[in-house]
Short mmCIF file of N, CA and C in Angstrom, two decimals:
data_model
loop_
_atom_site.label_atom_id
_atom_site.label_comp_id
_atom_site.label_asym_id
_atom_site.label_seq_id
_atom_site.Cartn_x
_atom_site.Cartn_y
_atom_site.Cartn_z
N MET A 1 -1.46 -1.06 25.13
CA MET A 1 -0.24 -0.81 24.38
C MET A 1 -0.57 -0.20 23.03
N ALA A 2 -1.56 -0.74 22.35
CA ALA A 2 -1.92 -0.22 21.02
C ALA A 2 -2.37 1.23 21.12
N GLY A 3 -3.10 1.56 22.18
CA GLY A 3 -3.55 2.95 22.35
C GLY A 3 -2.38 3.90 22.50
N ALA A 4 -1.38 3.50 23.28
CA ALA A 4 -0.20 4.34 23.45
C ALA A 4 0.56 4.50 22.13
N LEU A 5 0.68 3.42 21.38
CA LEU A 5 1.39 3.51 20.09
C LEU A 5 0.67 4.44 19.12
N ARG A 6 -0.65 4.42 19.14
CA ARG A 6 -1.41 5.33 18.28
C ARG A 6 -1.08 6.78 18.62
N TYR A 7 -1.03 7.08 19.91
CA TYR A 7 -0.76 8.45 20.32
C TYR A 7 0.70 8.85 20.08
N TYR A 8 1.61 7.92 20.27
CA TYR A 8 3.01 8.22 19.94
C TYR A 8 3.17 8.53 18.46
N ALA A 9 2.38 7.86 17.62
CA ALA A 9 2.48 8.05 16.17
C ALA A 9 2.20 9.49 15.76
N ILE A 10 1.44 10.21 16.58
CA ILE A 10 1.14 11.62 16.28
C ILE A 10 2.44 12.41 16.15
N GLY A 11 3.43 12.06 16.94
CA GLY A 11 4.68 12.81 16.94
C GLY A 11 5.76 12.30 16.02
N LEU A 12 5.50 11.21 15.28
CA LEU A 12 6.55 10.63 14.44
C LEU A 12 7.07 11.60 13.40
N ALA A 13 6.17 12.28 12.73
CA ALA A 13 6.60 13.25 11.71
C ALA A 13 7.40 14.37 12.36
N GLY A 14 6.95 14.82 13.52
CA GLY A 14 7.69 15.87 14.23
C GLY A 14 9.08 15.43 14.63
N TYR A 15 9.19 14.20 15.16
CA TYR A 15 10.51 13.68 15.52
C TYR A 15 11.43 13.59 14.30
N ALA A 16 10.91 13.07 13.22
CA ALA A 16 11.73 12.92 12.01
C ALA A 16 12.18 14.29 11.50
N ALA A 17 11.27 15.24 11.49
CA ALA A 17 11.61 16.57 10.99
C ALA A 17 12.60 17.28 11.92
N LEU A 18 12.47 17.02 13.21
CA LEU A 18 13.40 17.64 14.17
C LEU A 18 14.84 17.20 13.91
N LYS A 19 15.01 15.94 13.54
CA LYS A 19 16.36 15.43 13.27
C LYS A 19 17.06 16.27 12.20
N VAL A 20 16.32 16.68 11.20
CA VAL A 20 16.89 17.47 10.11
C VAL A 20 17.02 18.93 10.53
N LEU A 21 15.97 19.45 11.15
CA LEU A 21 15.92 20.87 11.47
C LEU A 21 16.96 21.28 12.52
N VAL A 22 17.15 20.46 13.52
CA VAL A 22 18.14 20.77 14.56
C VAL A 22 19.54 20.84 13.94
N ASN A 23 19.85 19.91 13.05
CA ASN A 23 21.16 19.95 12.38
C ASN A 23 21.31 21.20 11.52
N ALA A 24 20.22 21.67 10.94
CA ALA A 24 20.28 22.90 10.15
C ALA A 24 20.62 24.09 11.04
N PHE A 25 20.08 24.13 12.25
CA PHE A 25 20.43 25.21 13.18
C PHE A 25 21.91 25.14 13.54
N TYR A 26 22.43 23.93 13.75
CA TYR A 26 23.85 23.78 14.05
C TYR A 26 24.69 24.25 12.87
N ALA A 27 24.26 23.94 11.66
CA ALA A 27 25.00 24.36 10.47
C ALA A 27 25.03 25.89 10.34
N LEU A 28 23.99 26.55 10.83
CA LEU A 28 23.94 28.01 10.79
C LEU A 28 24.60 28.64 12.02
N ASP A 29 25.23 27.81 12.85
CA ASP A 29 25.88 28.23 14.08
C ASP A 29 24.90 28.91 15.04
N ARG A 30 23.72 28.35 15.12
CA ARG A 30 22.69 28.80 16.06
C ARG A 30 22.34 27.62 16.98
N ARG A 31 23.35 27.15 17.68
CA ARG A 31 23.20 25.95 18.51
C ARG A 31 22.27 26.16 19.70
N LYS A 32 22.20 27.38 20.20
CA LYS A 32 21.39 27.62 21.40
C LYS A 32 19.89 27.59 21.11
N THR A 33 19.51 27.89 19.88
CA THR A 33 18.08 27.96 19.57
C THR A 33 17.37 26.64 19.80
N PRO A 34 17.83 25.50 19.25
CA PRO A 34 17.13 24.24 19.52
C PRO A 34 17.14 23.87 21.01
N MET A 35 18.22 24.23 21.70
CA MET A 35 18.31 23.93 23.11
C MET A 35 17.25 24.71 23.90
N LEU A 36 17.11 25.98 23.61
CA LEU A 36 16.13 26.80 24.32
C LEU A 36 14.70 26.34 24.00
N VAL A 37 14.46 26.00 22.76
CA VAL A 37 13.13 25.50 22.39
C VAL A 37 12.86 24.16 23.08
N SER A 38 13.89 23.33 23.20
CA SER A 38 13.67 22.03 23.87
C SER A 38 13.41 22.22 25.36
N PHE A 39 14.02 23.24 26.00
CA PHE A 39 13.68 23.54 27.39
C PHE A 39 12.21 23.91 27.53
N LEU A 40 11.73 24.74 26.62
CA LEU A 40 10.31 25.10 26.61
C LEU A 40 9.45 23.85 26.39
N ALA A 41 9.90 22.98 25.50
CA ALA A 41 9.15 21.75 25.20
C ALA A 41 9.08 20.84 26.42
N VAL A 42 10.16 20.75 27.18
CA VAL A 42 10.16 19.91 28.39
C VAL A 42 9.14 20.46 29.39
N GLY A 43 9.13 21.77 29.57
CA GLY A 43 8.15 22.37 30.48
C GLY A 43 6.72 22.12 30.03
N LEU A 44 6.47 22.32 28.75
CA LEU A 44 5.14 22.06 28.22
C LEU A 44 4.77 20.58 28.33
N ASN A 45 5.75 19.72 28.14
CA ASN A 45 5.51 18.28 28.24
C ASN A 45 5.07 17.91 29.66
N LEU A 46 5.72 18.49 30.64
CA LEU A 46 5.31 18.24 32.02
C LEU A 46 3.87 18.69 32.26
N LEU A 47 3.54 19.88 31.76
CA LEU A 47 2.17 20.38 31.90
C LEU A 47 1.17 19.48 31.18
N PHE A 48 1.48 19.13 29.95
CA PHE A 48 0.58 18.27 29.17
C PHE A 48 0.46 16.88 29.80
N ASN A 49 1.57 16.35 30.33
CA ASN A 49 1.51 15.05 31.01
C ASN A 49 0.50 15.11 32.16
N TRP A 50 0.58 16.18 32.94
CA TRP A 50 -0.33 16.34 34.08
C TRP A 50 -1.78 16.45 33.60
N ILE A 51 -2.00 17.26 32.56
CA ILE A 51 -3.36 17.45 32.05
C ILE A 51 -3.94 16.14 31.52
N PHE A 52 -3.20 15.48 30.62
CA PHE A 52 -3.75 14.30 29.95
C PHE A 52 -3.77 13.06 30.85
N THR A 53 -2.78 12.93 31.72
CA THR A 53 -2.68 11.74 32.54
C THR A 53 -3.53 11.83 33.80
N ILE A 54 -3.42 12.93 34.51
CA ILE A 54 -4.10 13.05 35.80
C ILE A 54 -5.47 13.72 35.65
N ARG A 55 -5.50 14.90 35.06
CA ARG A 55 -6.77 15.64 34.97
C ARG A 55 -7.78 14.93 34.08
N LEU A 56 -7.35 14.45 32.91
CA LEU A 56 -8.28 13.78 32.01
C LEU A 56 -8.34 12.27 32.22
N GLY A 57 -7.39 11.73 32.99
CA GLY A 57 -7.41 10.31 33.33
C GLY A 57 -7.09 9.37 32.19
N TRP A 58 -6.26 9.80 31.25
CA TRP A 58 -5.93 8.96 30.10
C TRP A 58 -4.84 7.94 30.41
N GLY A 59 -4.20 8.04 31.54
CA GLY A 59 -3.15 7.09 31.92
C GLY A 59 -1.96 7.14 30.97
N HIS A 60 -1.45 5.95 30.63
CA HIS A 60 -0.26 5.87 29.77
C HIS A 60 -0.53 6.45 28.38
N ARG A 61 -1.77 6.40 27.92
CA ARG A 61 -2.10 6.99 26.62
C ARG A 61 -1.92 8.52 26.68
N GLY A 62 -2.21 9.11 27.83
CA GLY A 62 -2.01 10.55 27.99
C GLY A 62 -0.55 10.94 27.88
N LEU A 63 0.33 10.12 28.46
CA LEU A 63 1.77 10.38 28.33
C LEU A 63 2.20 10.32 26.87
N ALA A 64 1.71 9.32 26.17
CA ALA A 64 2.08 9.16 24.75
C ALA A 64 1.53 10.33 23.92
N PHE A 65 0.29 10.72 24.20
CA PHE A 65 -0.32 11.83 23.46
C PHE A 65 0.45 13.12 23.72
N SER A 66 0.80 13.36 24.96
CA SER A 66 1.56 14.55 25.31
C SER A 66 2.90 14.57 24.59
N THR A 67 3.60 13.45 24.59
CA THR A 67 4.90 13.36 23.94
C THR A 67 4.78 13.61 22.44
N GLY A 68 3.76 13.03 21.82
CA GLY A 68 3.54 13.23 20.39
C GLY A 68 3.22 14.69 20.05
N CYS A 69 2.37 15.30 20.88
CA CYS A 69 2.02 16.71 20.65
C CYS A 69 3.23 17.62 20.81
N ILE A 70 4.04 17.35 21.81
CA ILE A 70 5.20 18.18 22.07
C ILE A 70 6.22 18.07 20.94
N ALA A 71 6.41 16.89 20.41
CA ALA A 71 7.33 16.73 19.28
C ALA A 71 6.86 17.57 18.09
N THR A 72 5.57 17.56 17.83
CA THR A 72 5.03 18.34 16.72
C THR A 72 5.15 19.83 17.00
N LEU A 73 4.83 20.26 18.21
CA LEU A 73 4.96 21.68 18.57
C LEU A 73 6.41 22.14 18.51
N ASN A 74 7.31 21.30 18.98
CA ASN A 74 8.74 21.60 18.95
C ASN A 74 9.19 21.84 17.50
N PHE A 75 8.78 20.94 16.60
CA PHE A 75 9.12 21.11 15.20
C PHE A 75 8.53 22.41 14.64
N LEU A 76 7.25 22.65 14.90
CA LEU A 76 6.60 23.85 14.33
C LEU A 76 7.29 25.13 14.80
N LEU A 77 7.64 25.19 16.07
CA LEU A 77 8.32 26.38 16.59
C LEU A 77 9.69 26.54 15.94
N LEU A 78 10.46 25.47 15.85
CA LEU A 78 11.77 25.55 15.21
C LEU A 78 11.64 25.89 13.72
N TYR A 79 10.60 25.37 13.08
CA TYR A 79 10.39 25.68 11.66
C TYR A 79 10.12 27.18 11.48
N LEU A 80 9.27 27.73 12.33
CA LEU A 80 8.99 29.17 12.24
C LEU A 80 10.24 30.00 12.50
N LEU A 81 11.04 29.58 13.47
CA LEU A 81 12.29 30.29 13.75
C LEU A 81 13.27 30.19 12.58
N MET A 82 13.35 29.01 11.98
CA MET A 82 14.23 28.84 10.83
C MET A 82 13.75 29.69 9.66
N GLN A 83 12.45 29.74 9.48
CA GLN A 83 11.89 30.58 8.41
C GLN A 83 12.25 32.05 8.66
N HIS A 84 12.24 32.47 9.90
CA HIS A 84 12.62 33.84 10.25
C HIS A 84 14.11 34.08 9.99
N TYR A 85 14.95 33.14 10.42
CA TYR A 85 16.40 33.30 10.25
C TYR A 85 16.81 33.34 8.78
N LEU A 86 16.18 32.51 7.97
CA LEU A 86 16.55 32.42 6.56
C LEU A 86 15.74 33.34 5.66
N LYS A 87 14.86 34.12 6.27
CA LYS A 87 14.00 35.04 5.51
C LYS A 87 13.13 34.27 4.52
N GLY A 88 12.62 33.13 4.95
CA GLY A 88 11.70 32.35 4.13
C GLY A 88 12.24 30.97 3.81
N LEU A 89 11.33 30.05 3.71
CA LEU A 89 11.62 28.68 3.29
C LEU A 89 10.65 28.33 2.18
N GLU A 90 10.83 27.21 1.59
CA GLU A 90 9.91 26.77 0.54
C GLU A 90 8.71 26.08 1.16
N SER A 91 7.96 26.82 1.96
CA SER A 91 6.84 26.26 2.70
C SER A 91 5.73 25.78 1.78
N ARG A 92 5.46 26.50 0.72
CA ARG A 92 4.40 26.09 -0.21
C ARG A 92 4.74 24.74 -0.84
N ARG A 93 5.99 24.59 -1.25
CA ARG A 93 6.42 23.33 -1.85
C ARG A 93 6.35 22.20 -0.83
N LEU A 94 6.77 22.48 0.40
CA LEU A 94 6.73 21.49 1.46
C LEU A 94 5.29 21.08 1.78
N LEU A 95 4.38 22.05 1.80
CA LEU A 95 2.98 21.75 2.07
C LEU A 95 2.37 20.91 0.94
N LEU A 96 2.72 21.22 -0.29
CA LEU A 96 2.24 20.42 -1.42
C LEU A 96 2.74 18.98 -1.31
N LEU A 97 4.00 18.82 -0.96
CA LEU A 97 4.55 17.48 -0.76
C LEU A 97 3.82 16.76 0.36
N LEU A 98 3.54 17.46 1.43
CA LEU A 98 2.83 16.88 2.56
C LEU A 98 1.44 16.40 2.15
N VAL A 99 0.75 17.17 1.33
CA VAL A 99 -0.58 16.77 0.85
C VAL A 99 -0.47 15.52 -0.02
N LYS A 100 0.51 15.50 -0.91
CA LYS A 100 0.70 14.33 -1.77
C LYS A 100 1.00 13.08 -0.96
N VAL A 101 1.87 13.21 0.03
CA VAL A 101 2.22 12.07 0.87
C VAL A 101 1.00 11.63 1.69
N ALA A 102 0.20 12.59 2.14
CA ALA A 102 -1.01 12.25 2.90
C ALA A 102 -1.99 11.46 2.04
N VAL A 103 -2.12 11.83 0.77
CA VAL A 103 -3.00 11.08 -0.14
C VAL A 103 -2.47 9.65 -0.32
N ALA A 104 -1.17 9.52 -0.55
CA ALA A 104 -0.56 8.20 -0.70
C ALA A 104 -0.71 7.39 0.58
N CYS A 105 -0.57 8.05 1.72
CA CYS A 105 -0.76 7.37 3.00
C CYS A 105 -2.21 6.94 3.19
N GLY A 106 -3.14 7.73 2.68
CA GLY A 106 -4.54 7.34 2.74
C GLY A 106 -4.80 6.03 2.01
N ALA A 107 -4.17 5.89 0.85
CA ALA A 107 -4.29 4.63 0.10
C ALA A 107 -3.65 3.49 0.88
N LEU A 108 -2.53 3.74 1.51
CA LEU A 108 -1.86 2.74 2.33
C LEU A 108 -2.74 2.33 3.52
N VAL A 109 -3.37 3.31 4.14
CA VAL A 109 -4.28 3.03 5.26
C VAL A 109 -5.44 2.14 4.78
N ALA A 110 -5.95 2.42 3.59
CA ALA A 110 -7.04 1.61 3.04
C ALA A 110 -6.59 0.15 2.87
N VAL A 111 -5.38 -0.06 2.38
CA VAL A 111 -4.86 -1.43 2.23
C VAL A 111 -4.75 -2.10 3.60
N CYS A 112 -4.21 -1.39 4.57
CA CYS A 112 -4.05 -1.96 5.91
C CYS A 112 -5.40 -2.26 6.56
N ALA A 113 -6.37 -1.36 6.37
CA ALA A 113 -7.70 -1.58 6.94
C ALA A 113 -8.36 -2.79 6.29
N ALA A 114 -8.23 -2.90 4.97
CA ALA A 114 -8.81 -4.06 4.27
C ALA A 114 -8.15 -5.35 4.74
N SER A 115 -6.85 -5.32 4.90
CA SER A 115 -6.13 -6.50 5.38
C SER A 115 -6.57 -6.86 6.79
N SER A 116 -6.71 -5.86 7.63
CA SER A 116 -7.14 -6.10 9.00
C SER A 116 -8.54 -6.71 9.03
N HIS A 117 -9.38 -6.28 8.12
CA HIS A 117 -10.76 -6.76 8.08
C HIS A 117 -10.88 -8.16 7.48
N TRP A 118 -10.12 -8.44 6.41
CA TRP A 118 -10.28 -9.71 5.72
C TRP A 118 -9.18 -10.72 6.03
N LEU A 119 -7.93 -10.31 5.95
CA LEU A 119 -6.85 -11.29 6.15
C LEU A 119 -6.54 -11.56 7.61
N LEU A 120 -6.66 -10.55 8.44
CA LEU A 120 -6.22 -10.68 9.83
C LEU A 120 -7.37 -10.61 10.83
N ALA A 121 -8.59 -10.81 10.36
CA ALA A 121 -9.75 -10.67 11.23
C ALA A 121 -9.73 -11.68 12.39
N ASP A 122 -9.30 -12.89 12.13
CA ASP A 122 -9.23 -13.91 13.19
C ASP A 122 -7.78 -14.18 13.59
N TRP A 123 -7.07 -13.13 13.86
CA TRP A 123 -5.65 -13.14 14.17
C TRP A 123 -5.30 -14.15 15.26
N GLN A 124 -6.06 -14.16 16.33
CA GLN A 124 -5.69 -14.99 17.48
C GLN A 124 -5.84 -16.49 17.20
N GLU A 125 -6.68 -16.86 16.25
CA GLU A 125 -6.87 -18.27 15.94
C GLU A 125 -5.98 -18.75 14.79
N GLN A 126 -5.34 -17.83 14.08
CA GLN A 126 -4.55 -18.21 12.90
C GLN A 126 -3.23 -18.86 13.30
N ALA A 127 -2.79 -19.74 12.45
CA ALA A 127 -1.48 -20.36 12.63
C ALA A 127 -0.39 -19.33 12.32
N LEU A 128 0.80 -19.57 12.85
CA LEU A 128 1.89 -18.62 12.70
C LEU A 128 2.19 -18.34 11.23
N TRP A 129 2.28 -19.38 10.40
CA TRP A 129 2.63 -19.18 8.99
C TRP A 129 1.54 -18.39 8.26
N VAL A 130 0.29 -18.53 8.67
CA VAL A 130 -0.80 -17.77 8.05
C VAL A 130 -0.66 -16.29 8.43
N LYS A 131 -0.35 -16.05 9.69
CA LYS A 131 -0.13 -14.66 10.15
C LYS A 131 1.03 -14.02 9.38
N LEU A 132 2.14 -14.74 9.30
CA LEU A 132 3.31 -14.20 8.60
C LEU A 132 3.00 -13.93 7.13
N SER A 133 2.29 -14.86 6.50
CA SER A 133 1.93 -14.67 5.09
C SER A 133 1.03 -13.47 4.90
N ALA A 134 0.04 -13.33 5.77
CA ALA A 134 -0.89 -12.20 5.68
C ALA A 134 -0.16 -10.89 5.90
N LEU A 135 0.74 -10.86 6.89
CA LEU A 135 1.50 -9.63 7.15
C LEU A 135 2.44 -9.30 5.99
N LEU A 136 3.10 -10.30 5.45
CA LEU A 136 3.99 -10.08 4.31
C LEU A 136 3.21 -9.56 3.11
N ALA A 137 2.05 -10.15 2.86
CA ALA A 137 1.21 -9.69 1.75
C ALA A 137 0.75 -8.25 1.99
N THR A 138 0.36 -7.94 3.21
CA THR A 138 -0.09 -6.59 3.53
C THR A 138 1.03 -5.58 3.32
N VAL A 139 2.22 -5.89 3.82
CA VAL A 139 3.35 -4.98 3.67
C VAL A 139 3.72 -4.81 2.20
N THR A 140 3.74 -5.90 1.45
CA THR A 140 4.10 -5.84 0.03
C THR A 140 3.08 -5.03 -0.77
N VAL A 141 1.81 -5.34 -0.60
CA VAL A 141 0.77 -4.61 -1.33
C VAL A 141 0.72 -3.16 -0.87
N GLY A 142 0.85 -2.94 0.42
CA GLY A 142 0.84 -1.57 0.94
C GLY A 142 1.97 -0.73 0.37
N ALA A 143 3.17 -1.30 0.33
CA ALA A 143 4.31 -0.58 -0.22
C ALA A 143 4.11 -0.29 -1.71
N ALA A 144 3.57 -1.28 -2.43
CA ALA A 144 3.33 -1.09 -3.86
C ALA A 144 2.27 -0.01 -4.11
N VAL A 145 1.22 -0.02 -3.31
CA VAL A 145 0.17 1.00 -3.45
C VAL A 145 0.71 2.38 -3.12
N PHE A 146 1.49 2.49 -2.03
CA PHE A 146 2.08 3.78 -1.67
C PHE A 146 3.01 4.27 -2.78
N ALA A 147 3.88 3.40 -3.27
CA ALA A 147 4.81 3.78 -4.34
C ALA A 147 4.05 4.15 -5.61
N GLY A 148 3.02 3.36 -5.95
CA GLY A 148 2.22 3.67 -7.13
C GLY A 148 1.54 5.03 -7.02
N CYS A 149 0.98 5.32 -5.87
CA CYS A 149 0.37 6.64 -5.65
C CYS A 149 1.43 7.73 -5.74
N GLY A 150 2.60 7.45 -5.20
CA GLY A 150 3.69 8.43 -5.27
C GLY A 150 4.08 8.75 -6.69
N VAL A 151 4.12 7.73 -7.55
CA VAL A 151 4.43 7.94 -8.96
C VAL A 151 3.32 8.73 -9.64
N LEU A 152 2.07 8.36 -9.38
CA LEU A 152 0.94 9.07 -9.99
C LEU A 152 0.86 10.52 -9.55
N LEU A 153 1.25 10.78 -8.30
CA LEU A 153 1.20 12.13 -7.76
C LEU A 153 2.50 12.92 -8.03
N HIS A 154 3.45 12.29 -8.69
CA HIS A 154 4.73 12.92 -9.04
C HIS A 154 5.48 13.40 -7.80
N ILE A 155 5.65 12.51 -6.84
CA ILE A 155 6.44 12.82 -5.65
C ILE A 155 7.91 12.64 -6.02
N GLU A 156 8.60 13.76 -6.18
CA GLU A 156 9.99 13.75 -6.65
C GLU A 156 10.92 12.99 -5.70
N GLU A 157 10.66 13.07 -4.40
CA GLU A 157 11.52 12.42 -3.43
C GLU A 157 11.53 10.91 -3.59
N LEU A 158 10.42 10.34 -4.02
CA LEU A 158 10.40 8.90 -4.27
C LEU A 158 11.27 8.53 -5.46
N LYS A 159 11.29 9.40 -6.47
CA LYS A 159 12.17 9.17 -7.62
C LYS A 159 13.63 9.26 -7.19
N GLU A 160 13.93 10.22 -6.33
CA GLU A 160 15.30 10.35 -5.82
C GLU A 160 15.69 9.14 -5.00
N LEU A 161 14.76 8.64 -4.19
CA LEU A 161 15.02 7.43 -3.40
C LEU A 161 15.27 6.24 -4.30
N ARG A 162 14.44 6.08 -5.32
CA ARG A 162 14.60 4.98 -6.28
C ARG A 162 15.97 5.06 -6.95
N ASP A 163 16.36 6.26 -7.40
CA ASP A 163 17.65 6.43 -8.06
C ASP A 163 18.81 6.14 -7.12
N ALA A 164 18.69 6.56 -5.86
CA ALA A 164 19.75 6.30 -4.88
C ALA A 164 19.90 4.80 -4.63
N VAL A 165 18.78 4.09 -4.54
CA VAL A 165 18.83 2.64 -4.34
C VAL A 165 19.46 1.96 -5.55
N ARG A 166 19.08 2.41 -6.74
CA ARG A 166 19.67 1.84 -7.96
C ARG A 166 21.18 2.06 -8.00
N ARG A 167 21.62 3.26 -7.67
CA ARG A 167 23.07 3.55 -7.66
C ARG A 167 23.78 2.65 -6.66
N ARG A 168 23.16 2.47 -5.51
CA ARG A 168 23.77 1.66 -4.46
C ARG A 168 23.87 0.19 -4.89
N LEU A 169 22.84 -0.30 -5.57
CA LEU A 169 22.83 -1.70 -5.98
C LEU A 169 23.74 -1.99 -7.16
N THR A 170 24.03 -0.98 -7.96
CA THR A 170 24.87 -1.19 -9.16
C THR A 170 26.35 -0.96 -8.87
N ARG A 171 26.71 -0.75 -7.64
CA ARG A 171 28.13 -0.56 -7.31
C ARG A 171 28.89 -1.83 -7.45
#
């Protein structure tokens, strides 16, 4: 199960980006474009499923890897088409944001790895309350480290998120 989840995670960013990008095509009254790209993606997914599952023998992990790859490819193709339709996007700014988020995620990964090594090393023998405490501590410290890195790296979207939460709470 963990192996499949790792491979599905490859496509998470693609899935999230598709949610926004497909709606942008609808807003531009280009509804057929995402549909045609998704038909291509389904065909490629079938091919990749066969390659990774049967030819390479990865089993259920191959299905997950194929699905994750297809989500990313689907996004990249739609992004290139959107860039063509709009005669350019702010790709440089988006790439810079992606690098900043990757650095912050690297710090988050370090927290999770340290927690896995020290706090959760004997997971199967730990009592339930110890597990819950360790997980809560990991999530709390991880979120704080990610947010701290975001502030240090000047990730504007985190500031916008913070302001939106503040507005919502002060209603």
